[in-house]
Tab-separated table of C-alpha atoms and ligand atoms in Angstrom:
chain	number	residue	atom	x	y	z
A	139	MET	CA	10.722	-3.124	14.875
A	140	GLN	CA	8.927	-5.487	12.540
A	141	ASP	CA	7.111	-8.732	12.162
A	142	SER	CA	5.069	-10.240	14.928
A	143	THR	CA	2.740	-11.927	12.438
A	144	ASP	CA	1.742	-15.421	13.482
A	145	HIS	CA	1.963	-17.502	10.298
A	146	SER	CA	0.581	-20.683	11.834
A	147	ALA	CA	-2.290	-22.181	9.892
A	148	ALA	CA	-4.378	-22.381	13.058
A	149	THR	CA	-4.514	-18.643	13.603
A	150	GLU	CA	-4.081	-17.100	10.176
A	151	LEU	CA	-7.062	-15.993	8.142
A	152	ALA	CA	-7.486	-17.999	4.940
A	153	ASP	CA	-7.333	-14.945	2.662
A	154	ILE	CA	-3.952	-13.948	4.112
A	155	THR	CA	-2.527	-17.432	3.509
A	156	THR	CA	-3.827	-17.336	-0.066
A	157	THR	CA	-2.482	-13.846	-0.771
A	158	ARG	CA	0.946	-14.702	0.615
A	159	ALA	CA	1.164	-17.968	-1.325
A	160	GLY	CA	-0.031	-16.238	-4.496
A	161	TYR	CA	2.628	-13.523	-4.318
A	162	ASP	CA	5.328	-15.986	-3.294
A	163	GLY	CA	4.506	-17.891	-6.484
A	164	VAL	CA	4.690	-14.929	-8.857
A	165	ALA	CA	7.279	-12.798	-7.048
A	166	GLN	CA	10.030	-12.945	-9.679
A	167	LEU	CA	7.605	-12.437	-12.558
A	168	TYR	CA	5.983	-9.532	-10.709
A	169	ALA	CA	9.362	-7.941	-9.953
A	170	ASP	CA	10.377	-8.184	-13.622
A	171	LEU	CA	7.054	-6.767	-14.825
A	172	PHE	CA	6.907	-3.835	-12.428
A	173	LYS	CA	10.588	-2.932	-12.165
A	174	HIS	CA	10.252	0.059	-14.495
A	175	ASN	CA	6.533	0.663	-13.980
A	176	LEU	CA	6.848	4.125	-12.447
A	177	GLU	CA	9.020	5.426	-15.288
A	178	SER	CA	6.010	5.720	-17.599
A	179	ARG	CA	3.614	7.051	-14.940
A	180	ALA	CA	4.301	10.723	-14.377
A	181	LEU	CA	1.102	11.334	-12.404
A	182	ASP	CA	1.817	8.451	-10.042
A	183	ARG	CA	5.329	9.805	-9.505
A	184	ALA	CA	3.824	13.227	-8.823
A	185	MET	CA	1.783	11.796	-5.939
A	186	LEU	CA	4.862	10.045	-4.563
A	187	ALA	CA	6.847	13.286	-4.869
A	188	ALA	CA	4.168	15.272	-3.018
A	189	PHE	CA	4.105	12.612	-0.311
A	190	ALA	CA	7.919	12.542	-0.006
A	191	GLU	CA	8.029	16.309	0.286
A	192	SER	CA	5.299	16.318	2.935
A	193	VAL	CA	7.038	13.754	5.142
A	194	ALA	CA	10.420	15.450	4.684
A	195	ASP	CA	8.945	18.729	5.946
A	196	LEU	CA	7.703	16.904	9.013
A	197	SER	CA	10.825	14.782	9.699
A	198	SER	CA	9.094	12.945	12.530
A	199	GLY	CA	9.995	9.382	11.648
A	200	PRO	CA	10.603	6.993	8.757
A	201	VAL	CA	8.179	5.957	6.050
A	202	ALA	CA	6.817	2.409	5.966
A	203	ASP	CA	5.944	0.989	2.544
A	204	LEU	CA	3.283	-1.546	3.566
A	205	GLY	CA	2.804	-4.297	1.015
A	206	CYS	CA	6.047	-3.202	-0.614
A	207	GLY	CA	6.312	-6.128	-3.038
A	208	PRO	CA	9.749	-6.193	-4.710
A	209	GLY	CA	10.601	-2.782	-3.272
A	210	GLN	CA	10.632	-0.498	-6.304
A	211	VAL	CA	8.295	2.097	-4.750
A	212	ALA	CA	10.328	2.204	-1.526
A	213	ALA	CA	13.485	2.595	-3.619
A	214	HIS	CA	11.886	5.421	-5.600
A	215	LEU	CA	10.916	7.209	-2.368
A	216	ALA	CA	14.483	6.798	-1.125
A	217	THR	CA	15.764	8.576	-4.242
A	218	LEU	CA	13.418	11.444	-3.279
A	219	GLY	CA	15.109	11.681	0.118
A	220	ALA	CA	12.708	9.657	2.254
A	221	GLU	CA	13.995	7.383	4.998
A	222	VAL	CA	11.955	4.333	4.055
A	223	PHE	CA	11.612	0.645	4.857
A	224	GLY	CA	9.283	-2.025	3.480
A	225	ILE	CA	7.013	-4.712	4.904
A	226	ASP	CA	5.300	-7.423	2.890
A	227	LEU	CA	3.361	-10.604	3.569
A	228	SER	CA	5.370	-12.543	0.999
A	229	ALA	CA	8.790	-13.889	1.986
A	230	ARG	CA	9.753	-14.162	-1.696
A	231	MET	CA	8.885	-10.524	-2.305
A	232	VAL	CA	10.935	-9.494	0.728
A	233	ALA	CA	13.902	-11.590	-0.477
A	234	LEU	CA	13.768	-9.973	-3.935
A	235	ALA	CA	13.487	-6.475	-2.452
A	236	ARG	CA	16.494	-7.090	-0.208
A	237	ALA	CA	18.543	-8.432	-3.118
A	238	GLU	CA	17.691	-5.560	-5.465
A	239	PHE	CA	17.886	-2.744	-2.908
A	240	PRO	CA	20.416	-3.834	-0.252
A	241	HIS	CA	20.712	-0.266	1.054
A	242	LEU	CA	17.093	-0.429	2.319
A	243	SER	CA	15.447	-2.571	4.980
A	244	PHE	CA	12.624	-5.004	4.138
A	245	ASP	CA	10.824	-7.413	6.464
A	246	GLN	CA	8.006	-9.882	6.322
A	247	GLY	CA	4.818	-8.870	8.132
A	248	SER	CA	1.216	-7.797	7.787
A	249	MET	CA	-0.194	-4.296	7.688
A	250	GLU	CA	-3.015	-5.550	9.870
A	251	ARG	CA	-0.760	-6.046	12.879
A	252	LEU	CA	2.297	-3.835	12.893
A	253	SER	CA	5.079	-4.307	15.435
A	254	ILE	CA	5.689	-0.583	15.405
A	255	ASP	CA	5.374	1.771	18.371
A	256	ASP	CA	2.575	4.318	18.586
A	257	GLY	CA	3.428	7.507	16.703
A	258	ALA	CA	6.751	6.145	15.392
A	259	LEU	CA	6.258	6.760	11.657
A	260	GLY	CA	6.355	9.939	9.616
A	261	GLY	CA	4.550	8.299	6.719
A	262	ILE	CA	2.846	5.205	5.342
A	263	VAL	CA	2.536	4.179	1.705
A	264	ALA	CA	0.150	1.386	0.725
A	265	TRP	CA	0.665	1.173	-3.030
A	266	TYR	CA	-1.830	-1.321	-4.500
A	267	SER	CA	-1.589	-3.450	-1.359
A	268	LEU	CA	-4.820	-2.571	0.461
A	269	ILE	CA	-6.642	-3.978	-2.556
A	270	HIS	CA	-6.379	-7.523	-1.218
A	271	LEU	CA	-7.953	-6.792	2.159
A	272	PRO	CA	-11.573	-7.807	2.564
A	273	PRO	CA	-13.409	-4.469	2.810
A	274	ASP	CA	-14.727	-5.133	6.294
A	275	ARG	CA	-11.134	-5.227	7.623
A	276	VAL	CA	-10.056	-1.914	6.067
A	277	PRO	CA	-11.427	0.296	8.908
A	278	MET	CA	-9.339	-1.647	11.427
A	279	VAL	CA	-6.236	-1.291	9.222
A	280	PHE	CA	-6.750	2.473	8.979
A	281	ARG	CA	-6.976	2.638	12.779
A	282	GLU	CA	-3.662	0.728	12.900
A	283	PHE	CA	-2.132	3.227	10.427
A	284	HIS	CA	-3.409	6.054	12.646
A	285	ARG	CA	-1.871	4.444	15.742
A	286	VAL	CA	1.648	4.087	14.298
A	287	LEU	CA	1.781	7.516	12.596
A	288	ALA	CA	3.133	10.588	14.353
A	289	ASP	CA	0.873	13.630	14.584
A	290	HIS	CA	0.773	15.230	11.128
A	291	GLY	CA	2.155	12.017	9.609
A	292	HIS	CA	0.965	11.256	6.073
A	293	VAL	CA	-0.563	8.244	4.403
A	294	LEU	CA	-0.591	7.662	0.640
A	295	LEU	CA	-2.803	5.008	-0.972
A	296	ALA	CA	-2.868	3.771	-4.570
A	297	PHE	CA	-5.635	1.493	-5.844
A	298	GLN	CA	-7.865	0.654	-8.794
A	299	THR	CA	-11.129	2.640	-8.904
A	300	ALA	CA	-14.603	1.173	-8.826
A	301	ASP	CA	-16.906	2.129	-11.707
A	302	LEU	CA	-19.791	3.407	-9.606
A	303	PRO	CA	-19.614	6.194	-7.055
A	304	ASP	CA	-19.360	5.157	-3.423
A	305	THR	CA	-18.966	1.428	-4.143
A	306	VAL	CA	-16.414	-1.301	-3.534
A	307	GLU	CA	-16.274	-4.124	-6.080
A	308	ALA	CA	-14.406	-7.437	-6.119
A	309	PHE	CA	-12.461	-7.991	-9.335
A	310	ASP	CA	-10.653	-10.897	-10.979
A	311	HIS	CA	-7.090	-10.114	-9.967
A	312	LYS	CA	-4.607	-12.704	-11.286
A	313	VAL	CA	-2.888	-13.383	-7.939
A	314	ALA	CA	-5.497	-13.124	-5.178
A	315	ARG	CA	-9.007	-11.867	-4.572
A	316	ALA	CA	-8.961	-8.093	-4.816
A	317	TYR	CA	-11.251	-5.103	-4.504
A	318	ARG	CA	-11.445	-1.782	-6.261
A	319	TRP	CA	-12.810	1.171	-4.402
A	320	ALA	CA	-14.607	4.385	-5.239
A	321	PRO	CA	-12.176	7.019	-3.890
A	322	LYS	CA	-14.984	8.729	-2.011
A	323	ARG	CA	-15.762	5.553	-0.080
A	324	LEU	CA	-12.159	4.838	0.890
A	325	ALA	CA	-11.675	8.520	1.762
A	326	ARG	CA	-14.631	8.308	4.135
A	327	LEU	CA	-13.028	5.351	5.929
A	328	LEU	CA	-9.815	7.368	6.314
A	329	THR	CA	-11.832	10.215	7.816
A	330	ASP	CA	-13.642	7.817	10.143
A	331	ALA	CA	-10.244	6.584	11.379
A	332	GLY	CA	-9.188	10.136	12.269
A	333	PHE	CA	-7.375	11.234	9.104
A	334	THR	CA	-7.844	14.434	7.151
A	335	VAL	CA	-7.897	13.784	3.408
A	336	ILE	CA	-5.623	16.290	1.659
A	337	ALA	CA	-5.836	15.207	-1.973
A	338	ARG	CA	-7.458	12.662	-4.235
A	339	MET	CA	-6.310	12.007	-7.774
A	340	VAL	CA	-7.981	9.753	-10.330
A	341	ARG	CA	-6.455	9.070	-13.694
A	342	GLU	CA	-7.690	7.200	-16.727
A	343	PRO	CA	-6.304	3.703	-17.365
A	344	ARG	CA	-3.232	3.421	-19.565
A	345	PRO	CA	-3.362	0.889	-22.431
A	346	ASP	CA	-1.877	-1.797	-20.170
A	347	GLU	CA	-4.390	-1.168	-17.356
A	348	ARG	CA	-7.998	-2.321	-17.101
A	349	PHE	CA	-9.311	0.273	-14.648
A	350	GLY	CA	-8.923	3.871	-13.616
A	351	GLN	CA	-6.284	4.411	-10.957
A	352	ALA	CA	-6.833	6.386	-7.776
A	353	PHE	CA	-4.535	7.958	-5.206
A	354	LEU	CA	-5.443	9.356	-1.794
A	355	LEU	CA	-3.160	11.481	0.360
A	356	ALA	CA	-4.217	12.049	3.964
A	357	SER	CA	-2.674	13.227	7.188
A	358	LYS	CA	-3.114	12.642	10.885
A	359	VAL	CA	-4.054	15.998	12.305
A	360	ARG	CA	-5.018	16.509	15.892
B	216	LIG	C1	-0.234	-5.683	-6.145
B	216	LIG	S1	1.154	-6.003	-5.126
B	216	LIG	C2	1.850	-4.359	-4.911
B	216	LIG	C3	3.311	-4.397	-4.572
B	216	LIG	C4	3.996	-3.027	-4.589
B	216	LIG	N1	3.419	-2.147	-3.600
B	216	LIG	C5	3.904	-2.432	-5.972
B	216	LIG	O1	3.214	-1.411	-6.136
B	216	LIG	O2	4.480	-2.985	-6.898
B	216	LIG	C6	0.420	-6.284	-3.531
B	216	LIG	C7	1.456	-6.583	-2.455
B	216	LIG	O3	0.840	-6.422	-1.178
B	216	LIG	C8	1.230	-7.476	-0.342
B	216	LIG	N2	0.187	-7.607	0.674
B	216	LIG	C9	-1.109	-7.966	0.482
B	216	LIG	N3	-1.774	-7.947	1.646
B	216	LIG	C10	-0.875	-7.555	2.592
B	216	LIG	C11	-0.952	-7.362	3.999
B	216	LIG	N4	-2.091	-7.588	4.677
B	216	LIG	N5	0.154	-6.960	4.658
B	216	LIG	C12	1.318	-6.766	3.994
B	216	LIG	N6	1.457	-6.956	2.663
B	216	LIG	C13	0.371	-7.344	1.973
B	216	LIG	C14	1.377	-8.665	-1.267
B	216	LIG	O4	2.182	-9.684	-0.733
B	216	LIG	C15	1.986	-8.013	-2.500
B	216	LIG	O5	3.386	-8.014	-2.477
């Protein structure tokens, strides 16, 4: 079902090569740092719980965790009853996810080009993974999400917020170039791609975070 990504240097965009190499390099450190991250984030878990409940009601296909990293969000969704698999650019991340959560399926691939049939998914989670996409490619990715989701399928996004309303700002992420979005702006792109935005949640940064954190839940409604 998964990866048709062409990793050859001739065809791959430079930012994708850089992001993959960056996460390959820090994969173990990242996995150790974020293993228990959700435990102290009740509001983030609340969004995941609402998403899991929404896709369970629908039962029209599995959930793809796109940019799954070491797999802890996919594993959390599985404990909530979701049938979930993960896809990530980084081979090291995929290897760590498979080792830690052998009961789940993880594959290497890009959210920009999914080898998934039209309408095959009940849900998509992109948890701090869209942040590395150059903003001009986000509309195309949302159209790809729309293509692979079943009618009434749900998408859940997590990302760092921009300071100013309706803006997108590059920030100095440690691994790869990244962007933080005003929720309103990203929500508009979801709407443009055919989604209906159901909920947006913004919370203040915790002491170990630099920025506010935002969450968007949307569905594909015909
Ligand atoms: C900040 S980490 C988030 C990982 C995980 N979702 C979490 O919350 O811990 C970003 C992840 O997205 C992946 N990623 C970035 N761009 C991607 C793309 N175009 N397709 C698939 N994965 C991507 C990276 O390899 C990395 O593992």
